[in-house]
């Protein structure tokens, strides 16, 4: 069994990292066997991955920060061979949201920003170039890890 608390922050088969802009990410994935396009998606849908066609669509009306986070999220669905859109509570959606947050947020930078902005989520997310949802997902993952560590250490 893998030790709790271990955080993986890189995906060797995805040529992207947290320092990259949306444009740099798009350029870095050109050689991958997945097509990324922009479109006007139905309200509330920021992006989607269709496994049957190998296409990721990202809503063109999003900010570059939202496009960046959505691209990473949909690339992770592609990487794991997820079969398409699923509800927010599915196991694959939780995994993808957690890994998106892990890939895009530097824990040391986050800690410094939390002290600087006194827990102002919007300002912290803006500095990290992530959406508040990605930041919230990261914090939820940390809280879950801490609860699990306490449970297993005290058991």
Tab-separated table of C-alpha atoms in Angstrom:
chain	number	residue	atom	x	y	z
A	1	UNK	CA	0.000	0.000	0.000
A	2	UNK	CA	1.282	3.442	-0.913
A	3	UNK	CA	2.009	5.838	1.930
A	4	UNK	CA	-0.604	8.485	2.516
A	5	UNK	CA	0.470	12.047	2.046
A	6	UNK	CA	2.626	11.382	-1.010
A	7	UNK	CA	1.792	13.888	-3.707
A	8	UNK	CA	2.640	13.344	-7.350
A	9	UNK	CA	2.963	16.614	-9.228
A	10	UNK	CA	4.153	15.570	-12.670
A	11	UNK	CA	2.785	13.406	-15.412
A	12	UNK	CA	5.692	12.294	-17.579
A	13	UNK	CA	3.508	11.525	-20.590
A	14	UNK	CA	1.945	14.997	-20.623
A	15	UNK	CA	4.497	17.599	-21.739
A	16	UNK	CA	3.035	20.359	-19.583
A	17	UNK	CA	3.780	21.893	-16.202
A	18	UNK	CA	2.314	24.484	-13.867
A	19	UNK	CA	4.515	27.316	-15.131
A	20	UNK	CA	3.041	27.167	-18.642
A	21	UNK	CA	0.393	29.490	-20.037
A	22	UNK	CA	-2.593	28.169	-21.951
A	23	UNK	CA	-0.896	28.994	-25.254
A	24	UNK	CA	2.316	27.248	-24.239
A	25	UNK	CA	0.328	24.173	-23.203
A	26	UNK	CA	-1.499	24.101	-26.526
A	27	UNK	CA	1.828	24.278	-28.370
A	28	UNK	CA	3.404	21.596	-26.152
A	29	UNK	CA	0.697	19.014	-26.864
A	30	UNK	CA	0.651	19.356	-30.647
A	31	UNK	CA	2.316	15.952	-31.096
A	32	UNK	CA	-0.103	14.060	-28.834
A	33	UNK	CA	-2.737	11.815	-30.411
A	34	UNK	CA	-5.594	14.020	-29.219
A	35	UNK	CA	-7.151	16.999	-30.970
A	36	UNK	CA	-7.913	20.170	-29.019
A	37	UNK	CA	-10.345	22.686	-30.465
A	38	UNK	CA	-12.365	25.603	-29.224
A	39	UNK	CA	-16.098	25.923	-29.660
A	40	UNK	CA	-19.087	27.603	-28.111
A	41	UNK	CA	-20.309	24.966	-25.676
A	42	UNK	CA	-23.693	24.792	-23.965
A	43	UNK	CA	-24.027	27.025	-20.902
A	44	UNK	CA	-22.215	25.668	-17.884
A	45	UNK	CA	-19.927	23.361	-19.879
A	46	UNK	CA	-16.342	24.610	-19.970
A	47	UNK	CA	-14.853	21.666	-21.784
A	48	UNK	CA	-15.362	18.056	-22.698
A	49	UNK	CA	-13.453	15.075	-24.007
A	50	UNK	CA	-14.966	12.639	-26.490
A	51	UNK	CA	-13.139	9.306	-26.378
A	52	UNK	CA	-14.748	8.036	-29.586
A	53	UNK	CA	-13.242	10.855	-31.665
A	54	UNK	CA	-10.225	11.696	-29.499
A	55	UNK	CA	-11.290	15.350	-29.371
A	56	UNK	CA	-11.165	17.848	-26.526
A	57	UNK	CA	-13.405	20.889	-26.872
A	58	UNK	CA	-12.885	24.006	-24.767
A	59	UNK	CA	-15.397	26.836	-24.625
A	60	UNK	CA	-13.862	29.778	-26.448
A	61	UNK	CA	-15.652	32.298	-24.212
A	62	UNK	CA	-13.567	31.340	-21.165
A	63	UNK	CA	-10.714	33.412	-19.777
A	64	UNK	CA	-7.225	32.117	-20.522
A	65	UNK	CA	-6.915	30.980	-16.910
A	66	UNK	CA	-10.139	28.966	-17.169
A	67	UNK	CA	-9.052	27.572	-20.557
A	68	UNK	CA	-5.716	26.522	-19.041
A	69	UNK	CA	-7.365	24.679	-16.152
A	70	UNK	CA	-9.977	23.118	-18.428
A	71	UNK	CA	-7.316	21.934	-20.880
A	72	UNK	CA	-5.366	20.170	-18.122
A	73	UNK	CA	-8.581	18.648	-16.761
A	74	UNK	CA	-9.643	17.305	-20.166
A	75	UNK	CA	-6.113	16.093	-20.982
A	76	UNK	CA	-6.220	14.026	-17.803
A	77	UNK	CA	-9.529	12.475	-18.908
A	78	UNK	CA	-7.803	11.631	-22.202
A	79	UNK	CA	-4.685	10.282	-20.459
A	80	UNK	CA	-6.757	7.872	-18.378
A	81	UNK	CA	-8.996	6.840	-21.252
A	82	UNK	CA	-12.161	8.113	-19.612
A	83	UNK	CA	-15.098	7.613	-21.912
A	84	UNK	CA	-16.579	11.090	-21.795
A	85	UNK	CA	-18.533	13.427	-19.599
A	86	UNK	CA	-19.662	12.088	-16.283
A	87	UNK	CA	-21.343	13.550	-13.253
A	88	UNK	CA	-19.394	15.612	-10.733
A	89	UNK	CA	-19.449	12.827	-8.149
A	90	UNK	CA	-18.041	10.009	-10.255
A	91	UNK	CA	-14.751	8.465	-9.255
A	92	UNK	CA	-13.046	9.462	-12.501
A	93	UNK	CA	-14.228	13.067	-12.132
A	94	UNK	CA	-12.928	13.296	-8.552
A	95	UNK	CA	-9.594	11.787	-9.652
A	96	UNK	CA	-9.325	14.211	-12.557
A	97	UNK	CA	-10.163	17.254	-10.452
A	98	UNK	CA	-7.635	16.260	-7.787
A	99	UNK	CA	-4.875	15.605	-10.315
A	100	UNK	CA	-5.600	18.858	-12.145
A	101	UNK	CA	-5.141	20.722	-8.875
A	102	UNK	CA	-1.955	18.792	-8.035
A	103	UNK	CA	-0.469	19.507	-11.431
A	104	UNK	CA	-1.296	23.232	-11.447
A	105	UNK	CA	-0.684	24.322	-7.842
A	106	UNK	CA	2.712	24.593	-6.189
A	107	UNK	CA	2.190	23.936	-2.455
A	108	UNK	CA	5.025	26.260	-1.408
A	109	UNK	CA	3.713	29.115	-3.534
A	110	UNK	CA	0.205	28.465	-2.221
A	111	UNK	CA	1.359	28.650	1.399
A	112	UNK	CA	3.071	31.999	0.779
A	113	UNK	CA	0.010	33.391	-1.002
A	114	UNK	CA	-2.319	32.255	1.777
A	115	UNK	CA	-0.247	34.284	4.243
A	116	UNK	CA	-0.071	37.243	1.885
A	117	UNK	CA	-3.770	37.357	0.987
A	118	UNK	CA	-5.191	36.203	4.290
A	119	UNK	CA	-7.225	33.409	2.689
A	120	UNK	CA	-8.781	35.549	-0.093
A	121	UNK	CA	-9.498	32.680	-2.543
A	122	UNK	CA	-10.000	34.867	-5.593
A	123	UNK	CA	-6.690	36.712	-5.168
A	124	UNK	CA	-4.788	33.502	-4.434
A	125	UNK	CA	-6.288	31.756	-7.463
A	126	UNK	CA	-5.467	34.730	-9.666
A	127	UNK	CA	-1.817	34.728	-8.537
A	128	UNK	CA	-1.579	30.960	-9.167
A	129	UNK	CA	-3.223	31.333	-12.597
A	130	UNK	CA	-5.938	28.823	-11.679
A	131	UNK	CA	-9.679	29.025	-11.200
A	132	UNK	CA	-11.145	29.204	-7.714
A	133	UNK	CA	-12.592	25.725	-8.381
A	134	UNK	CA	-9.111	24.257	-8.918
A	135	UNK	CA	-7.918	25.996	-5.745
A	136	UNK	CA	-10.925	24.669	-3.818
A	137	UNK	CA	-10.274	21.150	-5.164
A	138	UNK	CA	-6.643	21.379	-4.009
A	139	UNK	CA	-7.645	22.478	-0.522
A	140	UNK	CA	-10.271	19.712	-0.309
A	141	UNK	CA	-7.624	17.148	-1.291
A	142	UNK	CA	-5.289	18.465	1.415
A	143	UNK	CA	-8.024	18.318	4.036
A	144	UNK	CA	-8.952	14.762	3.015
A	145	UNK	CA	-5.282	13.707	3.168
A	146	UNK	CA	-4.883	15.224	6.630
A	147	UNK	CA	-8.000	13.455	7.893
A	148	UNK	CA	-6.782	10.119	6.465
A	149	UNK	CA	-3.319	10.605	7.977
A	150	UNK	CA	-4.804	11.301	11.410
A	151	UNK	CA	-7.092	8.305	11.124
A	152	UNK	CA	-4.309	5.897	10.127
A	153	UNK	CA	-1.718	7.328	12.532
A	154	UNK	CA	-4.079	7.161	15.488
A	155	UNK	CA	-5.504	3.741	14.582
